[in-house]
Coordinates of C-alpha atoms in Angstrom, one line a residue:
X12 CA 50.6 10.7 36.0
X13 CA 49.2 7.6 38.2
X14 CA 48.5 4.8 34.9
X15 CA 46.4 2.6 37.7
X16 CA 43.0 3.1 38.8
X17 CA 42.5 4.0 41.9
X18 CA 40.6 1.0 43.8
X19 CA 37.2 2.4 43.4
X20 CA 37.4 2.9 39.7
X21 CA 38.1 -1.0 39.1
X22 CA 35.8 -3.2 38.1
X23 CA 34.8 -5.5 40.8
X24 CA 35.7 -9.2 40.2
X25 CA 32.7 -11.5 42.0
X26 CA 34.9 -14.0 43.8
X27 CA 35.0 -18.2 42.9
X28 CA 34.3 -20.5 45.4
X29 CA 36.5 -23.3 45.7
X30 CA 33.9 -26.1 43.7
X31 CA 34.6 -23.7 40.4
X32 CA 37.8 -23.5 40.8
X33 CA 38.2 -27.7 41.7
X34 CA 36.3 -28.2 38.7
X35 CA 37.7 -25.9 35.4
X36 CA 40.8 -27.5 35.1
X37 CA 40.3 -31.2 34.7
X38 CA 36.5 -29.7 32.4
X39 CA 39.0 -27.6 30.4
X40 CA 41.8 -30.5 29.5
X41 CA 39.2 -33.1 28.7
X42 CA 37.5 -30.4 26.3
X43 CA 40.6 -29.4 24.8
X44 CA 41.3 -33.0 23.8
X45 CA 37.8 -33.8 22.7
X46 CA 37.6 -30.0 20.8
X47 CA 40.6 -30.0 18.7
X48 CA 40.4 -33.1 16.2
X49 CA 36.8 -32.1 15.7
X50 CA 38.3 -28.2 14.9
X51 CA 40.9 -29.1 12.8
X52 CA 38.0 -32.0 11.1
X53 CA 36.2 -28.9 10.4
X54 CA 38.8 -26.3 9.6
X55 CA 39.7 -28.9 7.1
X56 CA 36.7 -28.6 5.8
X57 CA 36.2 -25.6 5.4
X58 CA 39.2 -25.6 3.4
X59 CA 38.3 -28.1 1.1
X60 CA 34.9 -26.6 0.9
X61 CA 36.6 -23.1 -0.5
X62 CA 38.9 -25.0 -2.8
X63 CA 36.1 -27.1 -4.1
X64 CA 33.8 -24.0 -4.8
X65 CA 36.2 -22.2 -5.9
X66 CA 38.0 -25.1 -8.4
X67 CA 34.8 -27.0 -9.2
X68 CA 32.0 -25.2 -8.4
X69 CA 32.0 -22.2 -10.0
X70 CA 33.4 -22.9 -13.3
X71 CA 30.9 -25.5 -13.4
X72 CA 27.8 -23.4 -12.1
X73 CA 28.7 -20.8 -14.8
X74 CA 28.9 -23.5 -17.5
X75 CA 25.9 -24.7 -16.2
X76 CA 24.6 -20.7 -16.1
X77 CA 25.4 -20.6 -20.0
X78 CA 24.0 -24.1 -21.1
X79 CA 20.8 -22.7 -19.5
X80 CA 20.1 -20.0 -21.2
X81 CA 21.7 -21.3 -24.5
X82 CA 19.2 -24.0 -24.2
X83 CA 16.0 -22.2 -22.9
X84 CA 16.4 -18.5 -22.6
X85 CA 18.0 -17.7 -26.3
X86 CA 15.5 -20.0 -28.2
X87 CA 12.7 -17.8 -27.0
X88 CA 14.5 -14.3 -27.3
X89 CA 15.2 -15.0 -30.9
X90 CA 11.8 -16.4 -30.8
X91 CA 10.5 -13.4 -29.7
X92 CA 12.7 -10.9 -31.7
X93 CA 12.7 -13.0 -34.8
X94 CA 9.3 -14.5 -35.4
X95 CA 6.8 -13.5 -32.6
X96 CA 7.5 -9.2 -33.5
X97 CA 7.5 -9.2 -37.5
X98 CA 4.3 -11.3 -37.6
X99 CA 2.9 -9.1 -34.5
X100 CA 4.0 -5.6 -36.8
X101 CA 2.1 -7.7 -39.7
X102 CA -1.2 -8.6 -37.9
X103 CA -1.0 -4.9 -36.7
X104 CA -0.9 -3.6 -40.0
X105 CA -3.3 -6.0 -41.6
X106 CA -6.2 -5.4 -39.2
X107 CA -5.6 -1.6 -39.1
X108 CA -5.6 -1.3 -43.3
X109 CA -8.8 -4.1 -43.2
X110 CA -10.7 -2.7 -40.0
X111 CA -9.6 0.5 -38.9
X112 CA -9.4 2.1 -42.3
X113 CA -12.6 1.1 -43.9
X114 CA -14.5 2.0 -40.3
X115 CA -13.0 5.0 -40.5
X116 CA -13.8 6.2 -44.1
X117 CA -17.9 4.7 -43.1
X118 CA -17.9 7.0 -40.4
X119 CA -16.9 9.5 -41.8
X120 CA -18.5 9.2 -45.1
X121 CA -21.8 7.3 -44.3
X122 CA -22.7 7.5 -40.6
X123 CA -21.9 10.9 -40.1
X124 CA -24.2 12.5 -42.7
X125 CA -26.7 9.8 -41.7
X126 CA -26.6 11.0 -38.1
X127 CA -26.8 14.8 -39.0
X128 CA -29.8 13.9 -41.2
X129 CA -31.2 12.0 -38.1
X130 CA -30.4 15.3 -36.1
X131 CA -31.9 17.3 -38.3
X132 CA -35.1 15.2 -38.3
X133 CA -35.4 15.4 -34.9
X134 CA -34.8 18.4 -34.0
X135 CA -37.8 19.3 -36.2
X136 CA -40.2 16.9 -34.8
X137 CA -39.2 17.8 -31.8
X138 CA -40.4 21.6 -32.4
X139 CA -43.7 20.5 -33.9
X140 CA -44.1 18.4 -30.1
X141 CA -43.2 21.3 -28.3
X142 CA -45.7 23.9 -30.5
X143 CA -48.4 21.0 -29.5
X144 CA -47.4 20.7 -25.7
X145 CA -47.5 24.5 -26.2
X146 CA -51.1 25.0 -27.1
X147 CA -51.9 21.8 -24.8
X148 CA -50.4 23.7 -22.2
X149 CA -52.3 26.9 -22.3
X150 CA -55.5 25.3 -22.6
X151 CA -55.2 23.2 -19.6
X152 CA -54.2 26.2 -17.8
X153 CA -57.4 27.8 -19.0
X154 CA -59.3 25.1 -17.9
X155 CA -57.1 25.0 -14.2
X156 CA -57.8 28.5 -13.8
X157 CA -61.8 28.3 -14.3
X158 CA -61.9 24.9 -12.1
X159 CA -60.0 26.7 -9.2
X160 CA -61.9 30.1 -9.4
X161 CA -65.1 28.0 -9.0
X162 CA -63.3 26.2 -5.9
X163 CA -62.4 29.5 -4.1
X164 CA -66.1 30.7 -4.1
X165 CA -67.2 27.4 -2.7
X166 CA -64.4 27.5 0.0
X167 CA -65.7 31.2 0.5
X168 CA -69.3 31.0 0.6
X169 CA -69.8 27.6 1.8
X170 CA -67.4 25.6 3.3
X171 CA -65.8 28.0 5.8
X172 CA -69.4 28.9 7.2
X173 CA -70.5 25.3 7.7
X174 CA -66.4 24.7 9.8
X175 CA -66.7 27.4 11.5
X176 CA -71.1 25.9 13.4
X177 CA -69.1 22.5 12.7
X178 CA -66.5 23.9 15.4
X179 CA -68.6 25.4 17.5
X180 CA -70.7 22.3 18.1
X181 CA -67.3 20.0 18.7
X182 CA -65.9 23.0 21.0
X183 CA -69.5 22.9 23.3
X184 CA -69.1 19.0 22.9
X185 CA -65.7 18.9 24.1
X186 CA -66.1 21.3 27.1
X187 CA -69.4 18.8 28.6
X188 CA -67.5 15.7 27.7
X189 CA -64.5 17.3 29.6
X190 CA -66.8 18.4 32.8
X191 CA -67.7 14.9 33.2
X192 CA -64.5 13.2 32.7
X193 CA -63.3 15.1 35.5
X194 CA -65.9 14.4 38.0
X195 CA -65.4 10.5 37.2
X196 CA -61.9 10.6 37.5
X197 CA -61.4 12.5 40.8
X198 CA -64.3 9.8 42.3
X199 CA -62.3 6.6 40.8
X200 CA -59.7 8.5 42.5
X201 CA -60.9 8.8 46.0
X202 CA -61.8 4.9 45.4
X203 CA -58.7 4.1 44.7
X204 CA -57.2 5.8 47.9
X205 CA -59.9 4.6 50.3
X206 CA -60.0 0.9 49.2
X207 CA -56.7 -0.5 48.0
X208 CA -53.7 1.9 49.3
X209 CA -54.8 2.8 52.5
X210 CA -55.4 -0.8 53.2
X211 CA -52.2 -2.0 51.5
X212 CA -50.1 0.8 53.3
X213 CA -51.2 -0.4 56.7
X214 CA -50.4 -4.2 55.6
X215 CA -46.6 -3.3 54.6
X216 CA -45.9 -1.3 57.8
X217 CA -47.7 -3.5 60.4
X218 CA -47.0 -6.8 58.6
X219 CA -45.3 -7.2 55.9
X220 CA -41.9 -5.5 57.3
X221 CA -41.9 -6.8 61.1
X222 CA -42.0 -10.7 58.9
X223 CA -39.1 -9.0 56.8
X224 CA -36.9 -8.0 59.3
X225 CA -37.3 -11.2 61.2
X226 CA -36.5 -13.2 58.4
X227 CA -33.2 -11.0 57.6
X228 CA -32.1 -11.6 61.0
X229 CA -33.0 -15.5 60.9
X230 CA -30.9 -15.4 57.1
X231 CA -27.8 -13.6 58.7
X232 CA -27.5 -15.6 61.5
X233 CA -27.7 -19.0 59.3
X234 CA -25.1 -17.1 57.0
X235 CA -22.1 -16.8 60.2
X236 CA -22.9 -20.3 60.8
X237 CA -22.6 -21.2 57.8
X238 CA -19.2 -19.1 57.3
X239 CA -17.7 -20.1 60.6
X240 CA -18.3 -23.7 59.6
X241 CA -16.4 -23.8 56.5
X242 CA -13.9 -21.3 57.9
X243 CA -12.9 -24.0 60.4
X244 CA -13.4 -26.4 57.4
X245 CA -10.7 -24.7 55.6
X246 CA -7.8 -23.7 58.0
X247 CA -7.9 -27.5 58.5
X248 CA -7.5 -28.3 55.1
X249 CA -5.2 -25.6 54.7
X250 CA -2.9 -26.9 57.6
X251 CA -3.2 -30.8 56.6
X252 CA -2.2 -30.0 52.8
X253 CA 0.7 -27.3 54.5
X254 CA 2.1 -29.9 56.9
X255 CA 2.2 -33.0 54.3
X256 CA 2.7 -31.4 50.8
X257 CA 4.0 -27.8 51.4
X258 CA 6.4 -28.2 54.1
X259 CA 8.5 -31.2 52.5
X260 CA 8.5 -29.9 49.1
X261 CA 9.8 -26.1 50.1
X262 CA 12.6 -28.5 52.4
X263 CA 13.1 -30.8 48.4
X264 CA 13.9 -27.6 47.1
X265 CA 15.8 -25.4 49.4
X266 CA 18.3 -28.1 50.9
X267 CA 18.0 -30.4 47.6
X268 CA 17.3 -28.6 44.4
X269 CA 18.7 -25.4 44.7
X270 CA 22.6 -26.8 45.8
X271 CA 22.2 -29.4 43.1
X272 CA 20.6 -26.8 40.3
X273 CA 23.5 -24.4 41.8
X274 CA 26.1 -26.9 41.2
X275 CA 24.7 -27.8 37.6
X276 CA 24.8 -24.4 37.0
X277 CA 28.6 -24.1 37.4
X278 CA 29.2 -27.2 35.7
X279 CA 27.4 -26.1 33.0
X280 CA 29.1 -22.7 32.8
X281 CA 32.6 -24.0 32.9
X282 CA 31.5 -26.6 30.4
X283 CA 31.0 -23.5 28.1
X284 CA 33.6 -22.0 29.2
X285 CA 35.9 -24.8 28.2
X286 CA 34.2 -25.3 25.0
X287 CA 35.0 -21.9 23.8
X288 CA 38.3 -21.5 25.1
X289 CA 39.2 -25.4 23.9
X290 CA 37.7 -24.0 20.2
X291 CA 39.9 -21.1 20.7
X292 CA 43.0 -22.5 21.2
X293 CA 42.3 -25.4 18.8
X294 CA 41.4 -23.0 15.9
X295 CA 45.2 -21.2 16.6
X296 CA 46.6 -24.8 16.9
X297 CA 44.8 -25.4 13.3
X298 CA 46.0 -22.5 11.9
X299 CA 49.6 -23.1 13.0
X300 CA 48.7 -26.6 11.2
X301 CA 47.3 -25.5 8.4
X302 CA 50.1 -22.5 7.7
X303 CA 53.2 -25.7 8.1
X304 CA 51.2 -27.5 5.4
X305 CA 50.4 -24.4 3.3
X306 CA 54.3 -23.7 3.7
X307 CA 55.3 -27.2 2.6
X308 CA 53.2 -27.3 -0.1
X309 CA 54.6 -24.2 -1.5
X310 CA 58.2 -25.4 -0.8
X311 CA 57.2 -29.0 -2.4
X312 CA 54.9 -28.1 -5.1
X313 CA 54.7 -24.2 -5.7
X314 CA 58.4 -22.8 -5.3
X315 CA 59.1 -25.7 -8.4
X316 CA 56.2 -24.9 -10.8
X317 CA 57.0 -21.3 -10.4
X318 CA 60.8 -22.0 -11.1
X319 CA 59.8 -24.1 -14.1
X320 CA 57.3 -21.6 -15.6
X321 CA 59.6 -18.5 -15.4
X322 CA 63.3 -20.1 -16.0
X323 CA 62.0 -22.4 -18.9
X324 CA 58.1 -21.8 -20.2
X325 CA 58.5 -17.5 -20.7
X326 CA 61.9 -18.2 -22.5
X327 CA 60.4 -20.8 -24.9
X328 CA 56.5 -18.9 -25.1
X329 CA 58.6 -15.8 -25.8
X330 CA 60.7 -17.4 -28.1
X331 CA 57.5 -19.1 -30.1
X332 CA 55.8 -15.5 -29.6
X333 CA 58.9 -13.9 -31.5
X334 CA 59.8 -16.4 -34.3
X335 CA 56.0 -18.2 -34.8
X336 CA 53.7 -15.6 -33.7
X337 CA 54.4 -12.2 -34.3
X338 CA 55.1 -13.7 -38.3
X339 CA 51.8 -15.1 -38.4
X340 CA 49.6 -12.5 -37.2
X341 CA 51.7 -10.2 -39.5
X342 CA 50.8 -12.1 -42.4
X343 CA 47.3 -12.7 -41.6
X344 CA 47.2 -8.6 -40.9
X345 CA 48.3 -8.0 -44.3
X346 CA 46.0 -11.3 -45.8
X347 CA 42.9 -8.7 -44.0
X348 CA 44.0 -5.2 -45.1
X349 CA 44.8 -7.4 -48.6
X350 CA 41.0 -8.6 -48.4
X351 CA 39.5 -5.7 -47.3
X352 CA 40.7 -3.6 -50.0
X353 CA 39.5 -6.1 -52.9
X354 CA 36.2 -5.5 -50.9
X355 CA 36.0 -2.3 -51.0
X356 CA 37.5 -2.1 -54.3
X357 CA 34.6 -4.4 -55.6
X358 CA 31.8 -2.1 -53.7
X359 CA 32.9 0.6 -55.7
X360 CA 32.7 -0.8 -58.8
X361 CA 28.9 -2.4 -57.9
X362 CA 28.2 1.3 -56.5
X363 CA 29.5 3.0 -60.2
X364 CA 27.8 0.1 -62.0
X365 CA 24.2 0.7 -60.3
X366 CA 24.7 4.4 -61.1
X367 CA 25.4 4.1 -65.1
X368 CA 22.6 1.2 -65.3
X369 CA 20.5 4.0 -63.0
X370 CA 21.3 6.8 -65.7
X371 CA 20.5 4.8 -68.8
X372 CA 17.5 3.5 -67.7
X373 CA 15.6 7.1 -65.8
X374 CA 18.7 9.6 -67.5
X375 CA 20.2 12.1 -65.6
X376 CA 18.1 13.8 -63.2
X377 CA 18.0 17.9 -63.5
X378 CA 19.8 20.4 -61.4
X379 CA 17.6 22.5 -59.5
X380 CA 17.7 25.9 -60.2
X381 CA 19.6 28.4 -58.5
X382 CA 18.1 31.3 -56.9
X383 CA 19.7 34.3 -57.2
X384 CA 20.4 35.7 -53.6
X385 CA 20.0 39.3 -52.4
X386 CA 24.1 39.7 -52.6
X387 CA 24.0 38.4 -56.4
X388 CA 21.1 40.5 -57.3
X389 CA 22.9 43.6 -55.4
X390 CA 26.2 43.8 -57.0
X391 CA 26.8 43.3 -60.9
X392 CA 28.4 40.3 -62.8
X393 CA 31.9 39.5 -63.3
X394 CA 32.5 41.6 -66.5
X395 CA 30.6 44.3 -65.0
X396 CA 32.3 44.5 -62.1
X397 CA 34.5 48.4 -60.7
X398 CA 38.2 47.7 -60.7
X399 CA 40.8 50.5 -60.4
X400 CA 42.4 50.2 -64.1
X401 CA 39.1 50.1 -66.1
X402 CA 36.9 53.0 -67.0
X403 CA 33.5 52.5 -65.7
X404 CA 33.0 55.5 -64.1
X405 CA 32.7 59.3 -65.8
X406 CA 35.6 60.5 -64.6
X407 CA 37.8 57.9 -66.1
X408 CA 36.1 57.3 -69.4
X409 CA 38.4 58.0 -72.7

């Protein structure tokens, strides 16, 4: 198996020219030496900034954390809990047993008979109205029913005769008006015709357009001029501003900017180039740093602590733990279960206490009775009861 790509599977490299080459080296030692005291100033740091947030920080924000709330959360929760509820509950209680309450017992036992007495009242005047509006009612129909039979006849036997001659006179009135509306329009007509569009006709076509036309001709003409003079203005405008601004400033930037903006450019990139590869290898150099000076401190300071605390402080805290401790807490475990029987031993006699004083005052309070159950009222008492060696039954009777 071939374990090279073949040349057109790799990646094409874009070739350096020699300026890039010329300048990376000399960019990339003077960044190297600039970048790595400022990466091992910041790695230290970073350290120190760990260690003091970790060591200082912290502890102190939680302190901080717990004197807060110490000093203005827990006021106001026992605040709250303690004072602000129970009088809350109270107020609750008092305006519900001195409002609620007695408007509930008036509503029920004074407004509510009031208002069904009201009802009541009502509904019966309202009856009595409607028997009035009732008899109103038909009376006013009476008198509707007369007026509008009396209407009809009169609609009958006089009105439609005198609209129908009325009709007949408007339609003979309207046919003669029409006649001689007719006559004067079509003569206004012929008028008009005769005197103001024939005339005006012959003025547009014989007058009015020849002018027109001659005067479109005279305007288009005046126009090219006009167009062919500040054409020529223009193109030499255009070639003035060409030759003396155009020209030198496309020659500025092809032969002046661009290589200059083009060697920038690759300045710049192998400036950040170097800077990342300079903060590369100074972060490994810091790291080799700061793991000799992690190492030493462990050999100087660490590996001797440790050696101390487990070859001479766990000997000596066992030793206290064994002869001092363990003694102690034995004793002070046998001082509690001590104490905590007395305790209990005095509850029970405070408990027995409260129950004689409880029975001489009220006496002993009676037993319920016991109801017999179905099984109890089913089979027979205890002296009553079939065994094999007495005789109960007929068969065994003496």
């Amino acid at each position: 198996m071939d374990l090279e790509k073949s040349p057109a599977e790799r990646p094409a490299v874009p070739a350096e020219g020699c300026l890039t080459v010329a300048i990376r080296l000399p960019v990339r030692i003077v960044v190297l030496v600039l970048v790595v005291p400022v990466r091992m100033l910041w790695d230290a740091l970073v350290v120190g900034g760990r260690f003091l947030r970790d060591t200082v920080l912290r502890p102190v924000g939680r302190v901080l954390q717990w004197v807060a709330w110490a000093v203005f959360v827990w006021p106001w929760v026992t605040l709250w809990r303690y004072a602000v509820v129970p009088v809350g509950k109270a107020l609750a209680w008092l305006g519900y047993v001195s409002l609620v309450v007695p408007a509930v017992w008036i509503y029920e036992t004074v407004l509510t008979p009031v208002g069904h007495a009201i009802a009541w009242v009502a509904r019966g005047v309202g009856a009595g109205f409607a028997w009035v509006l009732r008899g109103l009612g038909a009376g006013f129909a009476w008198v509707l029913r007369g007026i509008g039979a009396v209407l009809a006849w009169v609609y009958a036997r006089v009105l439609t005769p005198v609209g129908r001659a009325v009709a007949w006179l408007l339609r003979g009135l309207g046919i003669g008006f029409g006649a001689v509306a007719l006559g004067v329009y079509r003569v206004v007509a012929w008028l008009v015709r005769h005197l103001i569009v024939v005339p005006a006709l012959w003025l547009y076509e014989w007058i009015l357009a020849p002018v027109g036309r001659a005067i479109a001709w005279a305007a288009r003409g005046l126009g090219w001029l006009v167009r062919m003079i500040f054409t020529g203005i223009g193109a030499a405008l255009y070639w003035t501003l060409r030759v003396l601004l155009v020209l030198p400033a496309l020659a500025l930037w092809r032969w002046v900017l661009v290589p200059v903006g083009r060697v920038l450019a690759v300045v710049a990139r192998e400036v950040g180039d170097a800077l990342g590869h300079a903060w590369r290898v100074a972060g490994h150099l810091s790291l080799a740093v700061g793991r000799f000076l992690g190492r030493l401190f462990r050999w100087i300071f660490v590996e001797p602590v440790r050696w101390v605390y487990r070859s001479v402080l766990t000997p000596v805290g066992h030793l206290v733990r064994d002869t001092v401790l363990r003694p102690a807490a034995e004793a002070a475990r046998g001082v509690g279960r001590v104490t905590r029987q007395a305790l209990a031993a005095a509850r029970e006699s405070a408990r027995q206490t409260r129950a004689d004083i409880r029975r001489m005052l009220f006496g002993t309070p009676r037993e319920p009775e016991r109801v017999p159950l179905a099984k109890d009222r089913r089979e027979p008492g205890a002296v009553g009861t079939r065994t094999l060696g007495s005789s109960t039954t007929a068969l065994t009777k003496d």
